[in-house]
XYZ file of C-alpha atoms in Angstrom:
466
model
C -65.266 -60.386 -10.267
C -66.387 -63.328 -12.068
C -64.075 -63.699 -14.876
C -61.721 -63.142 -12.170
C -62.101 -66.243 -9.894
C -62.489 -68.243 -12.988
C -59.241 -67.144 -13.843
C -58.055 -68.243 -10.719
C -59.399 -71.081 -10.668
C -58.418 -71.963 -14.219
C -54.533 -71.395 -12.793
C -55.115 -73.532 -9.832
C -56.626 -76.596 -12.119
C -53.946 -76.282 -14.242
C -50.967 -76.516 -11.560
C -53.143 -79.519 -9.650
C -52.610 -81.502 -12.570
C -48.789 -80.972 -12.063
C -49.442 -82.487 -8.672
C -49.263 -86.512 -7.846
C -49.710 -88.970 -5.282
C -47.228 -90.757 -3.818
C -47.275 -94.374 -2.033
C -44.148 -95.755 -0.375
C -44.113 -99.561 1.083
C -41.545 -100.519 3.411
C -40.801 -103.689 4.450
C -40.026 -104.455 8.402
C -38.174 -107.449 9.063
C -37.800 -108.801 12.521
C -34.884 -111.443 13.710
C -36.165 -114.126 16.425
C -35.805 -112.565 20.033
C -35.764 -109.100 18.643
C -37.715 -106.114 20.083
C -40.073 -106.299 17.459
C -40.269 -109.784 17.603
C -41.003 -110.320 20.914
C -43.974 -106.943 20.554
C -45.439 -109.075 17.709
C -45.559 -111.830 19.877
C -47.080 -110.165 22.823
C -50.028 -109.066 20.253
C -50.583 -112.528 18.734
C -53.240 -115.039 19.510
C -50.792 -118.131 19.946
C -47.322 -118.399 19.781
C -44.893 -117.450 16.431
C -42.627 -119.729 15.592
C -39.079 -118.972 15.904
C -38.439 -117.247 12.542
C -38.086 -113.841 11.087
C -41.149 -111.918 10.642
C -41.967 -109.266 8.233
C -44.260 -106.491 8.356
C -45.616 -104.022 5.605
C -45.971 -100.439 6.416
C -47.438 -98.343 3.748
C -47.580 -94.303 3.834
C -49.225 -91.847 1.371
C -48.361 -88.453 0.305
C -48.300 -86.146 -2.642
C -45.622 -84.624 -5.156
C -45.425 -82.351 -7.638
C -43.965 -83.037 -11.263
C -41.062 -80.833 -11.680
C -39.033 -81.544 -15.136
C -39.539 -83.893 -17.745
C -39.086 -87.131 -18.393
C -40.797 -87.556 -14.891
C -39.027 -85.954 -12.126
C -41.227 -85.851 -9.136
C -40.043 -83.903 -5.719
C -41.616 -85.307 -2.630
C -40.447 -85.333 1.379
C -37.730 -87.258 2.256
C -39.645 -88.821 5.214
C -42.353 -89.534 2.815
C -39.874 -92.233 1.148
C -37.293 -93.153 3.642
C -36.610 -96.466 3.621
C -39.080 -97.989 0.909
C -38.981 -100.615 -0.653
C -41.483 -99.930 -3.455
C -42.463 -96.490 -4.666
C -45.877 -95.613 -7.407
C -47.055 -92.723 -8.141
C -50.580 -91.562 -9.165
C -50.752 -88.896 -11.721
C -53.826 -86.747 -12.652
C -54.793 -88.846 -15.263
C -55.406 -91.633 -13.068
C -52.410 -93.960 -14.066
C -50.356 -95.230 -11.596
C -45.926 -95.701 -12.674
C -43.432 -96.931 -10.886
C -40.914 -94.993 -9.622
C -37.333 -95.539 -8.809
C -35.347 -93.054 -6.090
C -32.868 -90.867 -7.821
C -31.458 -89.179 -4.746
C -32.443 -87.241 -1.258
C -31.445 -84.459 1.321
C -32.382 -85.460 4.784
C -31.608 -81.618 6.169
C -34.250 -79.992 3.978
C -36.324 -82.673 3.327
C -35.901 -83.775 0.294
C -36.695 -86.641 -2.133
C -36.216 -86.295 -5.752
C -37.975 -89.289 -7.821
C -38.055 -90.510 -10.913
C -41.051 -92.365 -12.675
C -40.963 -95.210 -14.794
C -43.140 -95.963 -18.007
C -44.324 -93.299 -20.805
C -44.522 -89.490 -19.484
C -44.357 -87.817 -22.400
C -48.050 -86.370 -21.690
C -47.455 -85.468 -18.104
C -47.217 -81.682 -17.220
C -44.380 -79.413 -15.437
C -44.968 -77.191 -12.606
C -43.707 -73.712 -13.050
C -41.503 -72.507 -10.425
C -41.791 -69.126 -9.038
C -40.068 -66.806 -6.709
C -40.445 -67.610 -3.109
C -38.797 -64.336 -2.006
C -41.141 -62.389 -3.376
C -43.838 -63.342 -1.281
C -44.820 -61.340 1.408
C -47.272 -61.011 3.922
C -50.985 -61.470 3.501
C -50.962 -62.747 -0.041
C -53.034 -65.296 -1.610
C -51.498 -68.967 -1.650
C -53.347 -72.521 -2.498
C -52.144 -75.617 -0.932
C -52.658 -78.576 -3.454
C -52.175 -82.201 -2.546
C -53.074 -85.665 -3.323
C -54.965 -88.532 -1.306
C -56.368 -91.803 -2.216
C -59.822 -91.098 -1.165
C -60.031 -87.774 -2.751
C -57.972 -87.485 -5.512
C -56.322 -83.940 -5.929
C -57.680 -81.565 -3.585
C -56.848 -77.635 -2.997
C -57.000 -75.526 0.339
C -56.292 -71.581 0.353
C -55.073 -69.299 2.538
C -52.684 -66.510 3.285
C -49.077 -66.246 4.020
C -48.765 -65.609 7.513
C -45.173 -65.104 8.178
C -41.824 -65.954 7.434
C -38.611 -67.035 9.214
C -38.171 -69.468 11.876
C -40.303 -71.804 14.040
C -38.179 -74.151 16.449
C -35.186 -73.072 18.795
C -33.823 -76.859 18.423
C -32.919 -76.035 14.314
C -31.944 -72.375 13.719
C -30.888 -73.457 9.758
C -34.809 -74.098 9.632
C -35.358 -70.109 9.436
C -36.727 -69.866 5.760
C -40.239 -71.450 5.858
C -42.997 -70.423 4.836
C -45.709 -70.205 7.148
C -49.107 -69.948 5.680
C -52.613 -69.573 7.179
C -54.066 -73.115 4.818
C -55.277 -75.998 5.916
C -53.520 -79.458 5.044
C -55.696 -81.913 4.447
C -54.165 -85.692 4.479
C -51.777 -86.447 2.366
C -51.172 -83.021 1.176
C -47.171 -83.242 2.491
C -44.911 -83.096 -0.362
C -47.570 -81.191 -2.268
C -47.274 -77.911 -4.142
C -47.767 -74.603 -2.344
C -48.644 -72.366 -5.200
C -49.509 -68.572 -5.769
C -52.253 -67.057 -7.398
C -50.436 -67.118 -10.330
C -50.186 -70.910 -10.113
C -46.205 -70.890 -10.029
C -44.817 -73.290 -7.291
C -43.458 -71.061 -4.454
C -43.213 -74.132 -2.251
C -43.196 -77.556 -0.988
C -45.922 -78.610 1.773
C -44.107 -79.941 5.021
C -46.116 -80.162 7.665
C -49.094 -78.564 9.623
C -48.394 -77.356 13.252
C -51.287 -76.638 15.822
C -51.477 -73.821 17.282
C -52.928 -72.273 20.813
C -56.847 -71.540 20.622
C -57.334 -74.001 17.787
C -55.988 -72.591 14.943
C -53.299 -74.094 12.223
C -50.470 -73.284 10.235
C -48.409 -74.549 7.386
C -44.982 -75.167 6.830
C -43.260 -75.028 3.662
C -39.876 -75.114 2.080
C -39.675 -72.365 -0.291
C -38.836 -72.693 -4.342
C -35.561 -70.965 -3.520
C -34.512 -73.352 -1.256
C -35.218 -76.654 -2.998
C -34.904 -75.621 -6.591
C -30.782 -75.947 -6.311
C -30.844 -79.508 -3.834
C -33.305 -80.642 -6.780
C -30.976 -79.322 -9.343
C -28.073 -81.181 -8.249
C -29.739 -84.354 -7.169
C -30.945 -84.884 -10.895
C -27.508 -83.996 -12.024
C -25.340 -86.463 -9.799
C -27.668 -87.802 -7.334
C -25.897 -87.256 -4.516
C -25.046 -83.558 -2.333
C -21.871 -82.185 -1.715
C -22.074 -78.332 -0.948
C -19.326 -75.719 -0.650
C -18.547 -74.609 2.416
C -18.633 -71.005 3.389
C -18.413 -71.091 7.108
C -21.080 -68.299 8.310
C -23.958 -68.672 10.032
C -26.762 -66.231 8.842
C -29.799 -64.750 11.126
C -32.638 -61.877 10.819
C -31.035 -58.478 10.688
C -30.576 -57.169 14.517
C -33.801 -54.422 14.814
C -30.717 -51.413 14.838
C -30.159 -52.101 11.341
C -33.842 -53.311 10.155
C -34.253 -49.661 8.737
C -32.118 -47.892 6.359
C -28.945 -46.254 7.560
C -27.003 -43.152 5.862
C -29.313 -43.765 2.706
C -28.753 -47.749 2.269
C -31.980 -49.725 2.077
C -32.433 -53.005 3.940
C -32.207 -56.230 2.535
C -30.306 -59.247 3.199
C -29.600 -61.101 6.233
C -27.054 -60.371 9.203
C -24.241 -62.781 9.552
C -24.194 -64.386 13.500
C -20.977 -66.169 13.607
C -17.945 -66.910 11.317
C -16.240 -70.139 11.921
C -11.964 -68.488 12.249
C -10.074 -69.926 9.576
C -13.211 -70.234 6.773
C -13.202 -68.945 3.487
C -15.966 -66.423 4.581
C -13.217 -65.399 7.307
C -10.478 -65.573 5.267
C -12.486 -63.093 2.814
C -13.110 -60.618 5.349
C -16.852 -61.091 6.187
C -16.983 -60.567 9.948
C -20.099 -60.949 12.496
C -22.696 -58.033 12.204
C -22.237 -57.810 8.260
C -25.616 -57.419 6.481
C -25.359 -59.881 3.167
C -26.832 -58.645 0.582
C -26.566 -60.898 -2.505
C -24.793 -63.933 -3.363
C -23.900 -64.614 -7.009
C -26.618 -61.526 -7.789
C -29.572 -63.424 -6.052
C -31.295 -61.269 -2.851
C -29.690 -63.359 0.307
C -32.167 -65.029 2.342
C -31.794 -67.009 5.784
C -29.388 -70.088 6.857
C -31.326 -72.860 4.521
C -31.343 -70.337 1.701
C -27.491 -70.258 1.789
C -26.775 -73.837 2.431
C -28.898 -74.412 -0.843
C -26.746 -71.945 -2.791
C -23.693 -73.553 -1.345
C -25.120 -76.810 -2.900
C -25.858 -75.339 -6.165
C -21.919 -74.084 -6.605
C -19.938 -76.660 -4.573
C -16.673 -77.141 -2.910
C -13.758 -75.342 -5.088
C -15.802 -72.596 -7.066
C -16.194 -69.090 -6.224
C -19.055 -67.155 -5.278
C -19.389 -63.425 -5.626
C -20.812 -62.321 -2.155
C -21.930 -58.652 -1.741
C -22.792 -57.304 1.984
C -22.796 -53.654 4.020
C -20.934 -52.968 6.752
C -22.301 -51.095 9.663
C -19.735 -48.227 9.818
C -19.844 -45.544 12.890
C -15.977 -44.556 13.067
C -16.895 -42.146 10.411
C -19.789 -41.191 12.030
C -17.343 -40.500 15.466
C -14.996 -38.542 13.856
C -17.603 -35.951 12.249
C -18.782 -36.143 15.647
C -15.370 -35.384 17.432
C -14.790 -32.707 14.542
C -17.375 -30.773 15.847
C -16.031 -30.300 19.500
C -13.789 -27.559 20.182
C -10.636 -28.424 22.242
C -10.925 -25.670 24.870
C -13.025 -26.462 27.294
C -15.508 -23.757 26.282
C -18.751 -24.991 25.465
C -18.955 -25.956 21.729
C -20.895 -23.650 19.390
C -23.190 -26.155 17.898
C -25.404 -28.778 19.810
C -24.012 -32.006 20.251
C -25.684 -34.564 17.148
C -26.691 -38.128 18.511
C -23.858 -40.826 16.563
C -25.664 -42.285 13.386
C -24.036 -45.028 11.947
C -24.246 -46.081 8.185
C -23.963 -48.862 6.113
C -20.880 -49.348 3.930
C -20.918 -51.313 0.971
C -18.596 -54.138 -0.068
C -18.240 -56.990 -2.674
C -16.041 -60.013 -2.371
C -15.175 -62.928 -3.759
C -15.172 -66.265 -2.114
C -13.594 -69.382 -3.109
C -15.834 -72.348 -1.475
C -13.813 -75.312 0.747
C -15.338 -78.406 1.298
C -16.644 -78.711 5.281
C -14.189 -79.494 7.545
C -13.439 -82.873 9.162
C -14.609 -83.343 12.839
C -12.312 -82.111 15.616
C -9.782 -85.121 16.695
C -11.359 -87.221 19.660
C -14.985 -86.100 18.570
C -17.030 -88.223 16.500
C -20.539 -86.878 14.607
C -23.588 -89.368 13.519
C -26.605 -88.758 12.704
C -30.135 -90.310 13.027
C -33.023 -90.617 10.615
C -35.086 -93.965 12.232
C -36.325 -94.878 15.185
C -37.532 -92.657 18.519
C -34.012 -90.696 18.357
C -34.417 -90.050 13.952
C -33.371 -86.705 13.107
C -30.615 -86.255 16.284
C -27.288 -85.574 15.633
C -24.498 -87.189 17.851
C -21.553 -85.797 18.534
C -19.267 -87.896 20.988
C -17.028 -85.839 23.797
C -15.703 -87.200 27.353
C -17.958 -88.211 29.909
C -17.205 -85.658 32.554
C -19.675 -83.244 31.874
C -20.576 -82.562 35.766
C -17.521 -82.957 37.340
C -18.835 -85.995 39.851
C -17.589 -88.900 38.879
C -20.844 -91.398 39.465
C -21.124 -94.032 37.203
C -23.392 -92.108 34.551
C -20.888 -89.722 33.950
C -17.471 -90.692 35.102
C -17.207 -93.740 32.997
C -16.903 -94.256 29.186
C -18.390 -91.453 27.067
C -20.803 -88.484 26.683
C -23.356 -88.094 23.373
C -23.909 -84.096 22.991
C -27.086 -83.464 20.966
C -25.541 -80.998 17.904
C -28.573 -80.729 15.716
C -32.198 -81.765 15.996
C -34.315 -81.791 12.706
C -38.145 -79.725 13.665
C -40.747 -82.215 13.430
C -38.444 -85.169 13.375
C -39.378 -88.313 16.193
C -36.689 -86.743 18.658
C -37.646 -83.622 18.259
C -41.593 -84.700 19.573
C -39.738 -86.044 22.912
C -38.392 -82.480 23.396
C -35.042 -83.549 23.249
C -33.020 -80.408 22.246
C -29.655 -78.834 20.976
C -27.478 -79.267 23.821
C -28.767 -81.752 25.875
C -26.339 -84.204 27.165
C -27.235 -88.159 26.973
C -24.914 -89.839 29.626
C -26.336 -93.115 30.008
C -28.735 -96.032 28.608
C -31.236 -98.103 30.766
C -28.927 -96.615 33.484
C -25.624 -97.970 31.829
C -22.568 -95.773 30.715
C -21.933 -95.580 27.332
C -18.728 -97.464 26.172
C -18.325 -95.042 22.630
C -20.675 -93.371 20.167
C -20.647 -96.668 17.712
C -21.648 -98.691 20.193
C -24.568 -96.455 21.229
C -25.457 -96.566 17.442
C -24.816 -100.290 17.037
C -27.111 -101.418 19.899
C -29.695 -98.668 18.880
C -29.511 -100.244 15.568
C -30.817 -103.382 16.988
C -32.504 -102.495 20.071
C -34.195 -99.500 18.916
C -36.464 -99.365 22.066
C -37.666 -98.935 24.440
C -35.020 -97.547 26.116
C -34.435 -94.899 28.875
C -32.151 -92.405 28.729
C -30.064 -90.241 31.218
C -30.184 -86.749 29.927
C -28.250 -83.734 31.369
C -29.514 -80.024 29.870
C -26.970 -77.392 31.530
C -25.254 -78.421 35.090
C -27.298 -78.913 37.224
C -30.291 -80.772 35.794
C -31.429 -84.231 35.087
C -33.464 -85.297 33.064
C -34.697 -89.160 32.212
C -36.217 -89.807 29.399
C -38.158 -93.161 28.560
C -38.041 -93.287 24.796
C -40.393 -95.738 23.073
């Protein structure tokens, strides 16, 4: 038992020193007569002359060393907006580091450090979809008080956590403790590989915790591409992927179960195109084991717009079935000779190829922004007509609609329980003249602000948004 928890612990040393601390400074500036400068001014002791303040924020996380030359992956939220970025590595140095590109969806920063780091370790990356329930991980993270600093746990489950994001259905949840500044850390298995990237912490009923983390699988190709071009722009398949429905969870006519069921296909997609309808069980894509929505929008990253994918899936098949069934009944009305069998289905296999389109453009009339500051960051807007009720008072009759399309899990609009759906019809009781408007005055009057909120028909809700 000995040699084997020094073992262990030898591993989990040796990937901590792949792991780094991160400090981002971001600079606030505020205009005279601007919501922030008119707070400051509430808060000061006399009064601030009429120029533009500025105001220093600083926020700490960790990282974890990924490639050489210095490639660090952190959170995108961890970053957003800096100014300045160092990093603290294990040997106690602290390097500047410049941003080489992010993914706001998955949230993802990929950095790159400045000065000599020839001597700085890699992480090794390991398989996230091997993990399974119950087995060992370490959470490993970086703060300025402590230095690096490990937690350990179990995995506790996998799939999704929040009804506003349904993309979000591939992290891992894991029974470890975060201690600060462990976001953007290294979730590692007892092997010491990397399996994932610490997100956040969540609190749960009775006391008890859980972690969130976006699995190897799922950043390895965003990181890929980032430090090959800097920038995303993933294929388009045009399915929407979920948990396999419980009827199919266990094999059928002999075929195992793997993969994930497809929900929806958008008509006119390549995936539709192909033949892929809803109720298909995908298998693999390019030969990897399919996984959930964000596991699939990473692959679609890693190949991009004009390539083909090779896209294996089974096909739940019960006409067969039917007609061994029927084959069985006489046609005189005599009773039959056998019993009648119950229909069982089985699972056909297929393999197709898919040529990836780039996404498509938003429907005419309809524009789409999204958010990533402020007390609405991480909504996405979608503008529509303003008669969502029918009435025509002058929150809904007049100017535009904002329909919430997308709302990132743990994101500042997310905490006000705004959701996918919701309909904002008004600000500070005021219709709202067009979507860039509504973005161009949030832009400089972030808040406070109230907001007119319809969620289905019939209700109301108002929101005061700080």
């Amino acid at each position: 038992m000995t040699a084997y928890t020094d073992a262990l612990a030898a591993r989990v040393q040796r990937a901590a020193r792949t792991v780094v601390g991160v400090t981002a400074v971001r600079t606030v500036r505020a205009p005279p007569g601007s919501p922030l400068w008119h707070m400051l001014q509430s808060h000061a002791n006399t009064p601030l002359p009429e120029v533009t303040l500025e105001r220093r924020f600083t926020t700490r996380g960790s990282g974890v060393l990924l490639a050489p030359r210095g490639a660090v992956l952190t959170t995108f939220r961890l970053v957003r907006q800096a100014d300045m970025i160092s990093v603290t590595v294990a040997d106690g140095r602290r390097l500047r580091a410049r941003l080489v590109g992010v993914d706001p969806a998955s949230d993802v920063a990929l950095l790159r450090l400045r000065g000599d780091t020839s001597t700085l370790p890699v992480a090794r990356v390991g398989d996230a979809q091997r993990l399974r329930f119950g087995v060992l991980v370490f959470a490993l993270g970086h703060s300025p008080s402590d230095g690096l600093h490990a937690s350990m746990g179990i995995i506790a489950a996998r799939g999704a956590f929040s009804h506003t994001a349904p993309e979000y259905d591939d992290l891992i949840r894991a029974d470890v403790a975060l201690r600060r500044g462990a976001a953007g850390g290294a979730l590692i298995n007892a092997a010491g590989e990397v399996v994932g990237i610490n997100t956040a912490q969540l609190r749960l009923g009775g006391g008890g915790k859980v972690s969130l983390s976006l699995p190897a699988n799922v950043f390895a190709p965003i990181v890929k591409r980032l430090a090959a071009a800097g920038s995303l722009r993933p294929g388009w398949l045009g399915v929407s992927l979920q948990a396999p429905d419980p009827a199919v969870r266990k094999p059928l006519g002999g075929w195992p179960y793997v993969g994930a069921q497809v929900r929806s296909v958008v008509a006119g997609s390549p995936a539709a195109r192909a033949g892929l309808r809803a109720g298909d069980i995908v298998l693999t894509v390019d030969g990897h084991a399919a996984g959930g929505n964000s596991w699939l929008r990473a692959r679609m990253i890693a190949r991009g717009p004009g390539e083909t994918i090779t896209l294996s899936f089974a096909r739940r098949n019960c006409d067969a079935a039917a007609a061994r069934l029927a084959s069985l009944v006489p046609r005189a009305p005599s009773p039959p000779e056998e019993p009648s069998r119950a229909l069982e289905c089985t699972l056909a296999p297929h393999k197709i190829s898919v040529r990836l389109a780039s996404p498509p453009p938003p429907p005419h009339g309809i524009a789409h922004l999204a958010l990533s500051e402020g007390p609405l960051g991480g909504v996405t807007l979608a503008q529509a007509p303003a008669r969502i009720d029918g009435k025509t008072d002058a929150s809904s009759s007049q100017g535009v609609a904002l329909r919430i399309e997308r709302v990132v899990p743990l994101s500042p609009a997310a905490s006000r329980q705004l959701a996918v759906g919701d309909i904002i019809v008004a600000r500070d009781g005021a219709p709202i003249a067009s979507l860039e408007r509504f973005i161009a005055r949030y832009r400089r009057e972030p808040g406070p602000l109230v907001l007119t909120v319809m969620r289905g028909r019939r209700v109301r809700l108002l929101i005061g948004v700080q």
